Structure formats: C-alpha cells, structure tokens
C-alpha cells in the first residue's frame, strides 16, 4: 500500500506540473502571440523548376539576364569571345566551319531547366556535349531553389568554441565537421550549402593549423620551403602554454596578431562574420587581423555605406571592424594592393606574422591578368607565403603558367598545385555562360619570393 500511495503521489505531482505548464502556456499566448508558422515556398521534392518559370522572382530575373547576355555554344555559330581553355565550348567554333552569327541562348533544356542553346534544334544536335554537364546543371538549379525555398537551414548554425583538448581532424569535410561538433548534416544538398560558405575560413585553417593535412610526406604536396614558411606562422599561432589567466596575475605578453591579406576580395569579404569567427576557434591562443583588399571588396555590403572619410589618420578610407571578437579584427580597403604597398601602409612584413591568400584571383585570365602585373613583383618582395586557389584545374594551371612567365625563377614553390581538400562541394553557375560551371576554391597552390641565402667568405683563404 505504501508503494501504491507513493506512485499515486508521483502521479498527482505530474498532473499538477502539467496543469501548471498548460496554464503558463495559456498566459504566455495571451501576452505573447504565437510565432508565425514557417513560410516555405518550395517543398523538398519540388525544387526543380525551369529558370524562366521559377516561383522565385530573383531566379526568373537571372533567366532573363542569361537570355540577353549569354551566347549559344553550338559550333555552327561564330565565336562571340576568346576561348579561355580547352574545355570551353567556345573553342569548338572556327572561322572555317562556323558561319552563323552569334545568337543569345533562348531554349531551356527540359532536363536541367537552364537556357543553354538558342533553339531546340541546336540543343538536340549538340545533345551529346550538353549531356556531360546536364546533371551538374540540374543540381545547381535545385541548389539555387533550395537556398530560396524558405526552409530552415540548421547547417548554417555554427558551434561555439570548444576546449583546447578537443583536437580537430582536418582530413576532410566529414571529419572536420564531426570533431568540431557541428549539427549533423545528413543530406548531400545541405552539405553543399554549408561548405559553400565554410570553404574560405576552413581552407585557411587547413593550411595554417599544426594538424594540417598538407605535409612534406609523399603526396602531402608541401615542399621544404613551404614547411619553413608554415613553421614560422604556426610558431606564432600555436605558442606554448604560459600560465595565462583571466586575473591580473595571469596577464602575459601575447604575440601580435597574424595578418592575413586577402587580395582581390569579392564574395569572401561579405561573408557573415560568424563564418569568419570559426577561424579563431581552432587557434586558441592566436589573434587574427583579416585585411580585405581590392576594388570589389565592398560588394554586397551596401548597409555599410557611406564609407569613412579619408583623413590623415585613415588616408585610404579603410572600413575597420574591431569588435567582432577579442581574437579577430577585420579591415577592408577599396584599393589595389600595389597602391597601399607603395605607400608603405603595411610595412614591415614579417614571415612569422603575415601571409597572403588570393581566392580565385584570375592571374592568368585574359580579362584580369593586367590588373596583377604591377602587384605580383611587390608580393614577391615581401618574402611571405602566398596561397592561391582556382575555380577549376584549368583555371589554376593557367594562373601558374602566367606567374612563371612573369617572374621566371624569382619564386619558390611552397605547395604543389592540386585539389583543395576543403573546396566547396556546391557547383556555381556563370550567368554570362551557363555552360561554364565551377566550384569555389577547387584547387590550391602556394609560392613565395625567392630567398637568397647569404654566405660568409673566409678571409684567410683569399
């Protein structure tokens, strides 16, 4: 009986708690209206739509832009621009065989939903070439609709810092996300959306971290000179424990912040700051100063206009964000690097504290290589490592060839070119050429201005 009475008491307590919670919920509903239900425009199984018939107005506008600017890649047409590589469909056009004038794309492929040819006849005639990229284009189509579907994005919720004893595994995306305690990502599409943003800070982390997957072992891609440069940076970013604490007795002298110069900054400068802060969570005793430099570095940052006035203390009108976190500061310059370098804005450069990252710089691209001709020699003068990424293998190889042609033997290769382990898994479309698909930071390589070792001549032998 005592046991039964005890059970009844527990049961009555549960009933009272439930009644209290219900009454509390009713009071909250009376004072705080319930949140609106999620407004989802597209369901998970309804993401494929032809661009011109998309329920998303922004995508319909993109379709109109493509139809008025992109040209049909069928070899019957004359070239509308210079070919950029052997995989460019424009390279198939020749003056001898191509007689029809260039024509804008108008026909949307029923399989991928993108305007890719000027007519159904040219699409059917060139179907074999289109099939090589059709599945990828359809995937990009669905990813674009998913991003604007109105669903919740748990993959964009980032974890807080963990204690230093929890070491990250930088082998690949899966091991990194698991050891950093991200929300479980069980779908390939969500993985593609997440890596599209994280590829920038995690690419930097995968190189500078002491647990980097790049090394001097066979297949590790790092050269001896690269190990020298990275060892200097890692010495600063991973200092030994010094007994630092939060009280007065725990105050210790800390190294200056590591300056990461991001030249030719575009999309990466407008990333949410929560994304960039992920960089600091993997270097528990390091401090960073990100410096975005380039005429397009304020793209998609209209809320920060007007820019600061140019004064004697801020001669280049830099946008300074110094309250992001105690371990990170971000500065943006809407200038070319050679202008700032010649004004000695960043002197002196220190191999223990400085490095350069060039995300998809287009060094060898015919339309942008002239912008780097004056900058490249100045980069080599700094003698600090320079890391470059490319959209595709061909894009990266073209950049390497251009650098070799410009500076010859005045540089040391720090990292052999190859695929970036933390590239974006999502494919991006080129609205000016829908057949040109690429992914962010596909490949990576590194170089540095050549260092000449000084030798002392023995005076006794002369």
CSV table of C-alpha atoms in Angstrom, one decimal:
chain,number,residue,atom,x,y,z
A,1,UNK,CA,0.0,0.0,0.0
A,2,UNK,CA,2.8,2.4,0.8
A,3,UNK,CA,4.3,1.7,-2.6
A,4,UNK,CA,1.0,2.3,-4.3
A,5,UNK,CA,0.5,5.5,-2.4
A,6,UNK,CA,3.9,6.7,-3.4
A,7,UNK,CA,3.1,6.0,-7.0
A,8,UNK,CA,-0.2,8.0,-6.7
A,9,UNK,CA,1.7,10.9,-5.1
A,10,UNK,CA,4.2,10.9,-8.1
A,11,UNK,CA,1.3,10.7,-10.5
A,12,UNK,CA,-0.6,13.6,-8.8
A,13,UNK,CA,2.6,15.7,-8.9
A,14,UNK,CA,2.9,15.1,-12.6
A,15,UNK,CA,-0.7,16.1,-13.2
A,16,UNK,CA,-0.1,19.3,-11.2
A,17,UNK,CA,3.0,20.1,-13.2
A,18,UNK,CA,1.2,19.5,-16.5
A,19,UNK,CA,-1.7,21.8,-15.4
A,20,UNK,CA,0.8,24.4,-14.3
A,21,UNK,CA,2.6,24.3,-17.7
A,22,UNK,CA,-0.7,24.5,-19.5
A,23,UNK,CA,-1.8,27.5,-17.5
A,24,UNK,CA,1.6,29.1,-18.1
A,25,UNK,CA,1.4,28.4,-21.8
A,26,UNK,CA,-2.1,30.0,-22.0
A,27,UNK,CA,-0.8,33.1,-20.1
A,28,UNK,CA,2.1,33.4,-22.5
A,29,UNK,CA,-0.2,33.1,-25.5
A,30,UNK,CA,-2.4,35.9,-24.2
A,31,UNK,CA,0.6,38.2,-23.6
A,32,UNK,CA,2.9,37.0,-26.4
A,33,UNK,CA,1.3,36.0,-29.7
A,34,UNK,CA,2.5,32.7,-31.1
A,35,UNK,CA,5.1,33.0,-33.8
A,36,UNK,CA,4.0,32.8,-37.4
A,37,UNK,CA,4.3,29.3,-39.0
A,38,UNK,CA,7.3,28.7,-41.3
A,39,UNK,CA,6.5,30.2,-44.7
A,40,UNK,CA,8.0,27.6,-47.1
A,41,UNK,CA,7.8,28.4,-50.8
A,42,UNK,CA,9.1,25.1,-52.1
A,43,UNK,CA,9.0,21.7,-50.6
A,44,UNK,CA,11.9,19.3,-50.6
A,45,UNK,CA,10.5,17.3,-53.5
A,46,UNK,CA,9.6,20.3,-55.6
A,47,UNK,CA,13.0,22.1,-56.1
A,48,UNK,CA,13.4,21.6,-59.8
A,49,UNK,CA,11.9,24.4,-62.0
A,50,UNK,CA,12.9,25.9,-65.3
A,51,UNK,CA,14.6,29.2,-64.5
A,52,UNK,CA,12.1,31.2,-66.6
A,53,UNK,CA,9.1,29.6,-64.9
A,54,UNK,CA,10.6,29.6,-61.4
A,55,UNK,CA,8.3,30.7,-58.5
A,56,UNK,CA,11.3,32.7,-57.2
A,57,UNK,CA,11.3,36.2,-58.8
A,58,UNK,CA,15.1,36.5,-58.4
A,59,UNK,CA,15.7,33.3,-60.4
A,60,UNK,CA,13.3,34.5,-63.2
A,61,UNK,CA,15.4,37.7,-63.4
A,62,UNK,CA,18.5,35.6,-63.7
A,63,UNK,CA,16.9,33.7,-66.6
A,64,UNK,CA,16.2,36.9,-68.3
A,65,UNK,CA,19.7,38.1,-67.8
A,66,UNK,CA,21.1,34.9,-69.2
A,67,UNK,CA,18.9,35.1,-72.3
A,68,UNK,CA,20.1,38.7,-73.0
A,69,UNK,CA,23.8,38.2,-72.3
A,70,UNK,CA,24.9,34.5,-72.8
A,71,UNK,CA,25.5,33.1,-76.3
A,72,UNK,CA,24.7,29.7,-77.8
A,73,UNK,CA,27.7,27.3,-77.6
A,74,UNK,CA,26.8,25.4,-80.8
A,75,UNK,CA,29.7,25.1,-83.2
A,76,UNK,CA,27.7,26.5,-86.1
A,77,UNK,CA,27.9,30.0,-84.6
A,78,UNK,CA,30.9,32.2,-84.9
A,79,UNK,CA,32.9,33.0,-81.8
A,80,UNK,CA,31.5,35.7,-79.6
A,81,UNK,CA,34.6,35.9,-77.3
A,82,UNK,CA,38.1,34.5,-76.9
A,83,UNK,CA,38.3,30.9,-75.7
A,84,UNK,CA,39.5,30.6,-72.1
A,85,UNK,CA,40.7,26.9,-72.2
A,86,UNK,CA,40.4,23.5,-73.9
A,87,UNK,CA,37.2,22.7,-72.1
A,88,UNK,CA,35.5,25.9,-73.1
A,89,UNK,CA,32.7,25.1,-75.7
A,90,UNK,CA,33.6,28.3,-77.4
A,91,UNK,CA,36.9,26.6,-78.6
A,92,UNK,CA,34.9,24.4,-80.9
A,93,UNK,CA,34.0,27.3,-83.1
A,94,UNK,CA,36.2,28.1,-86.1
A,95,UNK,CA,36.1,30.6,-88.9
A,96,UNK,CA,36.1,27.8,-91.5
A,97,UNK,CA,33.2,25.8,-90.1
A,98,UNK,CA,31.2,28.4,-88.2
A,99,UNK,CA,29.1,30.6,-90.5
A,100,UNK,CA,26.1,31.6,-88.4
A,101,UNK,CA,26.4,34.8,-86.4
A,102,UNK,CA,26.4,34.6,-82.6
A,103,UNK,CA,23.0,34.2,-81.0
A,104,UNK,CA,21.8,34.6,-77.5
A,105,UNK,CA,20.5,31.5,-75.6
A,106,UNK,CA,16.8,31.1,-75.5
A,107,UNK,CA,15.9,27.4,-75.3
A,108,UNK,CA,15.8,25.9,-71.8
A,109,UNK,CA,16.9,22.3,-71.6
A,110,UNK,CA,14.0,20.2,-70.1
A,111,UNK,CA,16.4,18.1,-68.1
A,112,UNK,CA,18.4,20.9,-66.3
A,113,UNK,CA,16.0,23.8,-66.7
A,114,UNK,CA,18.6,26.4,-67.8
A,115,UNK,CA,18.7,28.4,-71.1
A,116,UNK,CA,21.7,26.8,-72.8
A,117,UNK,CA,21.1,27.0,-76.6
A,118,UNK,CA,19.5,29.4,-79.0
A,119,UNK,CA,17.0,26.9,-80.3
A,120,UNK,CA,15.7,23.3,-79.7
A,121,UNK,CA,17.3,22.3,-82.9
A,122,UNK,CA,20.8,23.3,-81.8
A,123,UNK,CA,20.2,21.7,-78.3
A,124,UNK,CA,19.2,18.4,-79.9
A,125,UNK,CA,22.1,18.5,-82.4
A,126,UNK,CA,24.6,19.1,-79.6
A,127,UNK,CA,22.9,16.9,-77.0
A,128,UNK,CA,26.0,14.7,-76.6
A,129,UNK,CA,28.2,17.6,-75.5
A,130,UNK,CA,25.5,19.0,-73.3
A,131,UNK,CA,24.9,15.7,-71.5
A,132,UNK,CA,28.4,16.0,-70.0
A,133,UNK,CA,27.3,18.8,-67.8
A,134,UNK,CA,23.5,18.5,-67.8
A,135,UNK,CA,23.3,16.6,-64.4
A,136,UNK,CA,25.6,19.1,-62.8
A,137,UNK,CA,23.5,22.0,-64.1
A,138,UNK,CA,20.3,20.4,-62.8
A,139,UNK,CA,22.0,20.0,-59.4
A,140,UNK,CA,23.0,23.7,-59.4
A,141,UNK,CA,19.4,24.6,-60.4
A,142,UNK,CA,17.9,22.7,-57.4
A,143,UNK,CA,20.5,24.1,-55.0
A,144,UNK,CA,19.6,27.7,-56.1
A,145,UNK,CA,15.9,27.0,-55.5
A,146,UNK,CA,16.7,25.2,-52.2
A,147,UNK,CA,18.6,28.3,-50.9
A,148,UNK,CA,15.5,30.4,-51.6
A,149,UNK,CA,12.8,27.9,-50.6
A,150,UNK,CA,12.1,29.4,-47.2
A,151,UNK,CA,13.1,26.3,-45.2
A,152,UNK,CA,15.2,26.4,-42.1
A,153,UNK,CA,18.9,26.0,-42.5
A,154,UNK,CA,20.4,24.2,-39.5
A,155,UNK,CA,23.6,23.7,-41.5
A,156,UNK,CA,24.2,27.5,-41.1
A,157,UNK,CA,24.2,27.2,-37.3
A,158,UNK,CA,27.8,27.2,-36.1
A,159,UNK,CA,29.1,25.6,-32.9
A,160,UNK,CA,30.8,27.7,-30.2
A,161,UNK,CA,34.5,27.2,-29.3
A,162,UNK,CA,35.5,24.0,-27.6
A,163,UNK,CA,38.2,23.4,-25.0
A,164,UNK,CA,41.7,23.1,-26.4
A,165,UNK,CA,42.0,19.4,-25.6
A,166,UNK,CA,39.3,18.6,-28.2
A,167,UNK,CA,41.5,18.5,-31.3
A,168,UNK,CA,40.0,18.9,-34.8
A,169,UNK,CA,40.5,16.3,-37.5
A,170,UNK,CA,41.4,18.1,-40.7
A,171,UNK,CA,41.4,15.0,-43.0
A,172,UNK,CA,38.2,16.0,-44.9
A,173,UNK,CA,34.9,17.8,-44.5
A,174,UNK,CA,33.2,14.9,-42.7
A,175,UNK,CA,35.9,14.5,-40.0
A,176,UNK,CA,36.2,18.3,-39.5
A,177,UNK,CA,32.5,18.9,-39.0
A,178,UNK,CA,32.2,15.9,-36.7
A,179,UNK,CA,35.2,16.8,-34.5
A,180,UNK,CA,34.1,20.4,-34.3
A,181,UNK,CA,30.7,19.3,-33.1
A,182,UNK,CA,28.6,20.9,-36.0
A,183,UNK,CA,25.0,19.9,-36.3
A,184,UNK,CA,24.7,16.6,-38.1
A,185,UNK,CA,24.3,17.1,-41.9
A,186,UNK,CA,22.7,14.0,-43.4
A,187,UNK,CA,21.8,15.3,-46.8
A,188,UNK,CA,24.2,16.0,-49.7
A,189,UNK,CA,22.3,19.2,-50.6
A,190,UNK,CA,22.7,20.6,-47.1
A,191,UNK,CA,26.4,19.6,-47.2
A,192,UNK,CA,26.8,21.6,-50.4
A,193,UNK,CA,25.1,24.7,-48.9
A,194,UNK,CA,27.2,24.5,-45.8
A,195,UNK,CA,30.6,24.1,-47.5
A,196,UNK,CA,29.9,27.0,-49.9
A,197,UNK,CA,30.4,29.4,-47.0
A,198,UNK,CA,32.8,27.5,-44.8
A,199,UNK,CA,35.3,26.8,-47.6
A,200,UNK,CA,37.0,30.2,-47.1
A,201,UNK,CA,37.9,30.1,-43.3
A,202,UNK,CA,38.4,26.3,-43.3
A,203,UNK,CA,40.8,26.4,-46.3
A,204,UNK,CA,42.9,28.9,-44.4
A,205,UNK,CA,42.7,26.8,-41.3
A,206,UNK,CA,43.7,23.6,-43.1
A,207,UNK,CA,46.9,25.2,-44.2
A,208,UNK,CA,48.0,27.2,-41.1
A,209,UNK,CA,47.0,24.7,-38.4
A,210,UNK,CA,49.6,22.5,-36.8
A,211,UNK,CA,47.3,19.5,-37.7
A,212,UNK,CA,47.2,20.4,-41.3
A,213,UNK,CA,46.6,17.6,-43.8
A,214,UNK,CA,49.4,19.1,-46.0
A,215,UNK,CA,52.9,18.0,-45.1
A,216,UNK,CA,56.2,17.0,-46.7
A,217,UNK,CA,55.5,13.3,-46.8
A,218,UNK,CA,54.9,11.7,-50.2
A,219,UNK,CA,51.7,13.0,-51.5
A,220,UNK,CA,51.5,15.7,-48.8
A,221,UNK,CA,52.2,18.4,-51.5
A,222,UNK,CA,54.2,20.6,-49.2
A,223,UNK,CA,57.8,21.5,-50.2
A,224,UNK,CA,60.7,22.0,-47.9
A,225,UNK,CA,60.5,25.8,-48.5
A,226,UNK,CA,56.8,25.6,-47.7
A,227,UNK,CA,57.5,23.8,-44.4
A,228,UNK,CA,59.9,26.6,-43.5
A,229,UNK,CA,57.3,29.3,-44.1
A,230,UNK,CA,54.4,27.5,-42.4
A,231,UNK,CA,56.6,26.5,-39.4
A,232,UNK,CA,57.1,30.3,-38.8
A,233,UNK,CA,53.4,31.0,-38.9
A,234,UNK,CA,52.5,28.0,-36.8
A,235,UNK,CA,55.1,29.0,-34.2
A,236,UNK,CA,53.1,32.3,-33.7
A,237,UNK,CA,49.6,30.7,-33.9
A,238,UNK,CA,50.4,27.8,-31.5
A,239,UNK,CA,52.5,29.3,-28.8
A,240,UNK,CA,53.4,27.2,-25.7
A,241,UNK,CA,51.3,27.4,-22.6
A,242,UNK,CA,52.4,30.3,-20.4
A,243,UNK,CA,50.0,30.1,-17.5
A,244,UNK,CA,47.9,32.9,-18.8
A,245,UNK,CA,44.7,33.6,-16.8
A,246,UNK,CA,41.8,36.0,-16.5
A,247,UNK,CA,43.1,37.8,-13.4
A,248,UNK,CA,45.9,40.3,-13.0
A,249,UNK,CA,48.4,37.6,-12.0
A,250,UNK,CA,47.5,35.7,-15.2
A,251,UNK,CA,48.4,38.6,-17.6
A,252,UNK,CA,51.1,37.5,-20.1
A,253,UNK,CA,52.7,39.2,-23.1
A,254,UNK,CA,51.0,37.9,-26.3
A,255,UNK,CA,52.3,37.8,-29.9
A,256,UNK,CA,50.9,40.4,-32.3
A,257,UNK,CA,48.0,39.4,-34.5
A,258,UNK,CA,48.7,37.3,-37.6
A,259,UNK,CA,47.8,39.4,-40.6
A,260,UNK,CA,46.0,37.5,-43.4
A,261,UNK,CA,45.9,39.7,-46.5
A,262,UNK,CA,43.1,38.6,-48.8
A,263,UNK,CA,43.7,40.3,-52.2
A,264,UNK,CA,41.2,40.7,-54.9
A,265,UNK,CA,38.4,40.2,-52.3
A,266,UNK,CA,34.9,39.8,-53.6
A,267,UNK,CA,32.3,37.4,-52.1
A,268,UNK,CA,34.6,36.4,-49.2
A,269,UNK,CA,34.5,39.9,-47.8
A,270,UNK,CA,30.7,39.9,-47.4
A,271,UNK,CA,30.5,36.5,-45.7
A,272,UNK,CA,28.7,36.6,-42.3
A,273,UNK,CA,31.2,37.4,-39.6
A,274,UNK,CA,30.0,34.2,-37.7
A,275,UNK,CA,31.6,32.3,-40.6
A,276,UNK,CA,35.0,34.0,-40.3
A,277,UNK,CA,35.0,33.7,-36.5
A,278,UNK,CA,35.2,29.9,-37.0
A,279,UNK,CA,38.8,30.5,-37.9
A,280,UNK,CA,39.6,31.8,-34.4
A,281,UNK,CA,38.0,28.8,-32.7
A,282,UNK,CA,40.8,26.5,-33.9
A,283,UNK,CA,43.7,28.6,-32.7
A,284,UNK,CA,43.0,29.1,-29.0
A,285,UNK,CA,46.0,31.3,-28.3
A,286,UNK,CA,46.2,33.1,-31.7
A,287,UNK,CA,44.9,36.5,-32.8
A,288,UNK,CA,44.0,37.4,-36.4
A,289,UNK,CA,43.7,40.5,-38.4
A,290,UNK,CA,41.9,39.9,-41.7
A,291,UNK,CA,42.7,42.6,-44.4
A,292,UNK,CA,40.4,42.6,-47.4
A,293,UNK,CA,42.0,44.5,-50.3
A,294,UNK,CA,40.5,45.2,-53.8
A,295,UNK,CA,38.2,47.5,-55.7
A,296,UNK,CA,35.3,45.0,-55.3
A,297,UNK,CA,35.9,44.3,-51.6
A,298,UNK,CA,32.7,46.1,-50.6
A,299,UNK,CA,30.4,44.0,-52.9
A,300,UNK,CA,27.1,43.1,-51.3
A,301,UNK,CA,27.9,45.3,-48.3
A,302,UNK,CA,25.6,48.2,-49.1
A,303,UNK,CA,24.5,48.5,-45.5
A,304,UNK,CA,28.0,49.8,-44.6
A,305,UNK,CA,27.8,52.7,-46.9
A,306,UNK,CA,28.7,55.6,-46.9
A,307,UNK,CA,32.4,54.7,-46.5
A,308,UNK,CA,34.6,56.5,-43.9
A,309,UNK,CA,36.1,59.8,-45.0
A,310,UNK,CA,39.7,59.8,-45.9
A,311,UNK,CA,41.6,61.6,-43.2
A,312,UNK,CA,45.2,61.9,-42.1
A,313,UNK,CA,44.7,59.0,-39.6
A,314,UNK,CA,42.8,57.0,-42.2
A,315,UNK,CA,44.2,58.1,-45.6
A,316,UNK,CA,42.6,55.2,-47.6
A,317,UNK,CA,39.2,55.3,-46.0
A,318,UNK,CA,39.5,51.8,-44.5
A,319,UNK,CA,36.5,50.1,-43.0
A,320,UNK,CA,37.5,48.8,-39.6
A,321,UNK,CA,35.6,46.2,-37.7
A,322,UNK,CA,37.4,45.8,-34.4
A,323,UNK,CA,34.5,44.5,-32.2
A,324,UNK,CA,33.8,41.2,-33.9
A,325,UNK,CA,35.6,39.2,-31.3
A,326,UNK,CA,38.6,39.6,-29.0
A,327,UNK,CA,40.6,37.4,-31.3
A,328,UNK,CA,39.7,38.9,-34.7
A,329,UNK,CA,39.7,42.2,-36.4
A,330,UNK,CA,38.7,42.9,-40.0
A,331,UNK,CA,39.8,45.8,-42.1
A,332,UNK,CA,38.6,46.5,-45.7
A,333,UNK,CA,40.4,48.6,-48.3
A,334,UNK,CA,38.8,49.6,-51.6
A,335,UNK,CA,42.2,49.9,-53.2
A,336,UNK,CA,44.7,47.9,-55.2
A,337,UNK,CA,47.4,46.3,-53.2
A,338,UNK,CA,50.2,48.0,-55.1
A,339,UNK,CA,48.8,51.4,-54.2
A,340,UNK,CA,48.9,50.5,-50.5
A,341,UNK,CA,52.2,48.8,-50.7
A,342,UNK,CA,53.9,51.8,-52.3
A,343,UNK,CA,52.5,54.0,-49.6
A,344,UNK,CA,54.1,51.6,-47.0
A,345,UNK,CA,50.7,51.1,-45.4
A,346,UNK,CA,51.6,47.6,-44.1
A,347,UNK,CA,55.4,47.8,-43.6
A,348,UNK,CA,57.2,45.9,-42.3
A,349,UNK,CA,56.3,42.4,-43.4
A,350,UNK,CA,57.2,39.5,-41.1
A,351,UNK,CA,57.2,35.8,-42.2
A,352,UNK,CA,56.1,34.9,-38.6
A,353,UNK,CA,53.1,37.2,-38.7
A,354,UNK,CA,52.0,37.7,-42.4
A,355,UNK,CA,50.6,35.7,-45.3
A,356,UNK,CA,48.6,36.3,-48.4
A,357,UNK,CA,45.5,34.5,-49.7
A,358,UNK,CA,44.2,35.0,-53.2
A,359,UNK,CA,40.8,33.3,-53.7
A,360,UNK,CA,40.2,32.8,-57.5
A,361,UNK,CA,42.4,35.7,-58.5
A,362,UNK,CA,42.3,35.1,-62.2
A,363,UNK,CA,46.0,35.8,-62.5
A,364,UNK,CA,46.2,34.3,-66.0
A,365,UNK,CA,42.7,35.2,-67.2
A,366,UNK,CA,42.9,37.4,-70.3
A,367,UNK,CA,40.4,39.8,-68.8
A,368,UNK,CA,42.1,40.3,-65.4
A,369,UNK,CA,45.8,39.5,-65.7
A,370,UNK,CA,46.7,43.1,-66.5
A,371,UNK,CA,45.5,44.1,-63.0
A,372,UNK,CA,48.1,41.8,-61.4
A,373,UNK,CA,51.1,42.8,-63.4
A,374,UNK,CA,52.1,45.6,-61.1
A,375,UNK,CA,51.1,43.7,-57.9
A,376,UNK,CA,52.9,40.4,-58.5
A,377,UNK,CA,56.5,41.8,-58.2
A,378,UNK,CA,55.6,43.6,-55.0
A,379,UNK,CA,54.1,40.4,-53.5
A,380,UNK,CA,57.4,38.6,-54.1
A,381,UNK,CA,59.3,41.4,-52.4
A,382,UNK,CA,57.5,40.7,-49.1
A,383,UNK,CA,59.1,37.2,-48.9
A,384,UNK,CA,56.0,35.9,-47.1
A,385,UNK,CA,53.9,32.9,-48.4
A,386,UNK,CA,51.2,33.5,-51.0
A,387,UNK,CA,48.4,31.0,-51.3
A,388,UNK,CA,46.2,30.9,-54.4
A,389,UNK,CA,43.0,29.0,-55.2
A,390,UNK,CA,41.3,28.3,-58.5
A,391,UNK,CA,37.8,27.6,-59.7
A,392,UNK,CA,38.9,24.5,-61.8
A,393,UNK,CA,42.1,22.6,-62.5
A,394,UNK,CA,42.5,24.5,-65.8
A,395,UNK,CA,42.0,27.9,-64.1
A,396,UNK,CA,44.7,27.0,-61.6
A,397,UNK,CA,47.1,25.8,-64.2
A,398,UNK,CA,46.6,28.9,-66.2
A,399,UNK,CA,47.4,31.1,-63.2
A,400,UNK,CA,50.6,29.1,-62.5
A,401,UNK,CA,51.7,29.4,-66.1
A,402,UNK,CA,51.2,33.2,-66.1
A,403,UNK,CA,53.2,33.6,-62.8
A,404,UNK,CA,56.0,31.5,-64.2
A,405,UNK,CA,56.1,33.6,-67.4
A,406,UNK,CA,56.1,36.9,-65.4
A,407,UNK,CA,58.7,36.2,-62.7
A,408,UNK,CA,60.6,33.1,-64.0
A,409,UNK,CA,62.9,31.8,-61.4
A,410,UNK,CA,62.3,34.5,-58.8
A,411,UNK,CA,59.9,32.4,-56.8
A,412,UNK,CA,59.9,29.3,-54.6
A,413,UNK,CA,57.0,26.8,-54.8
A,414,UNK,CA,55.7,26.2,-51.3
A,415,UNK,CA,52.8,23.9,-52.1
A,416,UNK,CA,52.4,21.8,-55.2
A,417,UNK,CA,49.1,22.5,-57.1
A,418,UNK,CA,46.3,20.1,-56.5
A,419,UNK,CA,42.7,19.8,-55.3
A,420,UNK,CA,41.8,21.6,-52.2
A,421,UNK,CA,40.5,19.1,-49.5
A,422,UNK,CA,38.1,21.8,-48.3
A,423,UNK,CA,36.8,23.1,-51.6
A,424,UNK,CA,33.1,24.0,-51.9
A,425,UNK,CA,31.0,21.0,-52.8
A,426,UNK,CA,28.4,23.1,-54.5
A,427,UNK,CA,28.7,23.9,-58.2
A,428,UNK,CA,28.2,27.6,-59.2
A,429,UNK,CA,26.7,28.9,-62.5
A,430,UNK,CA,28.2,31.6,-64.7
A,431,UNK,CA,25.2,33.8,-65.8
A,432,UNK,CA,27.2,35.0,-68.8
A,433,UNK,CA,27.9,31.4,-69.9
A,434,UNK,CA,25.6,28.8,-68.4
A,435,UNK,CA,27.8,26.0,-69.7
A,436,UNK,CA,30.7,27.3,-67.6
A,437,UNK,CA,30.4,25.6,-64.2
A,438,UNK,CA,32.8,25.8,-61.3
A,439,UNK,CA,33.1,25.4,-57.6
A,440,UNK,CA,34.7,27.7,-55.0
A,441,UNK,CA,38.3,27.0,-54.1
A,442,UNK,CA,38.5,23.8,-56.2
A,443,UNK,CA,42.3,23.8,-56.1
A,444,UNK,CA,45.1,25.4,-54.2
A,445,UNK,CA,48.9,26.1,-54.6
A,446,UNK,CA,51.4,28.4,-53.0
A,447,UNK,CA,54.6,30.3,-53.8
A,448,UNK,CA,56.9,33.0,-52.3
A,449,UNK,CA,59.5,35.3,-53.4
A,450,UNK,CA,62.8,33.5,-53.7
A,451,UNK,CA,65.2,33.9,-50.7
A,452,UNK,CA,68.9,34.0,-51.3
A,453,UNK,CA,70.9,32.5,-48.5
A,454,UNK,CA,73.9,34.8,-47.5
A,455,UNK,CA,77.2,33.0,-47.2
A,456,UNK,CA,80.3,34.4,-45.5
A,457,UNK,CA,83.6,34.3,-47.4
A,458,UNK,CA,86.5,33.1,-45.3
A,459,UNK,CA,89.1,36.0,-45.4
A,460,UNK,CA,92.0,33.7,-44.6
A,461,UNK,CA,91.6,31.8,-47.8
A,462,UNK,CA,91.5,34.8,-50.0
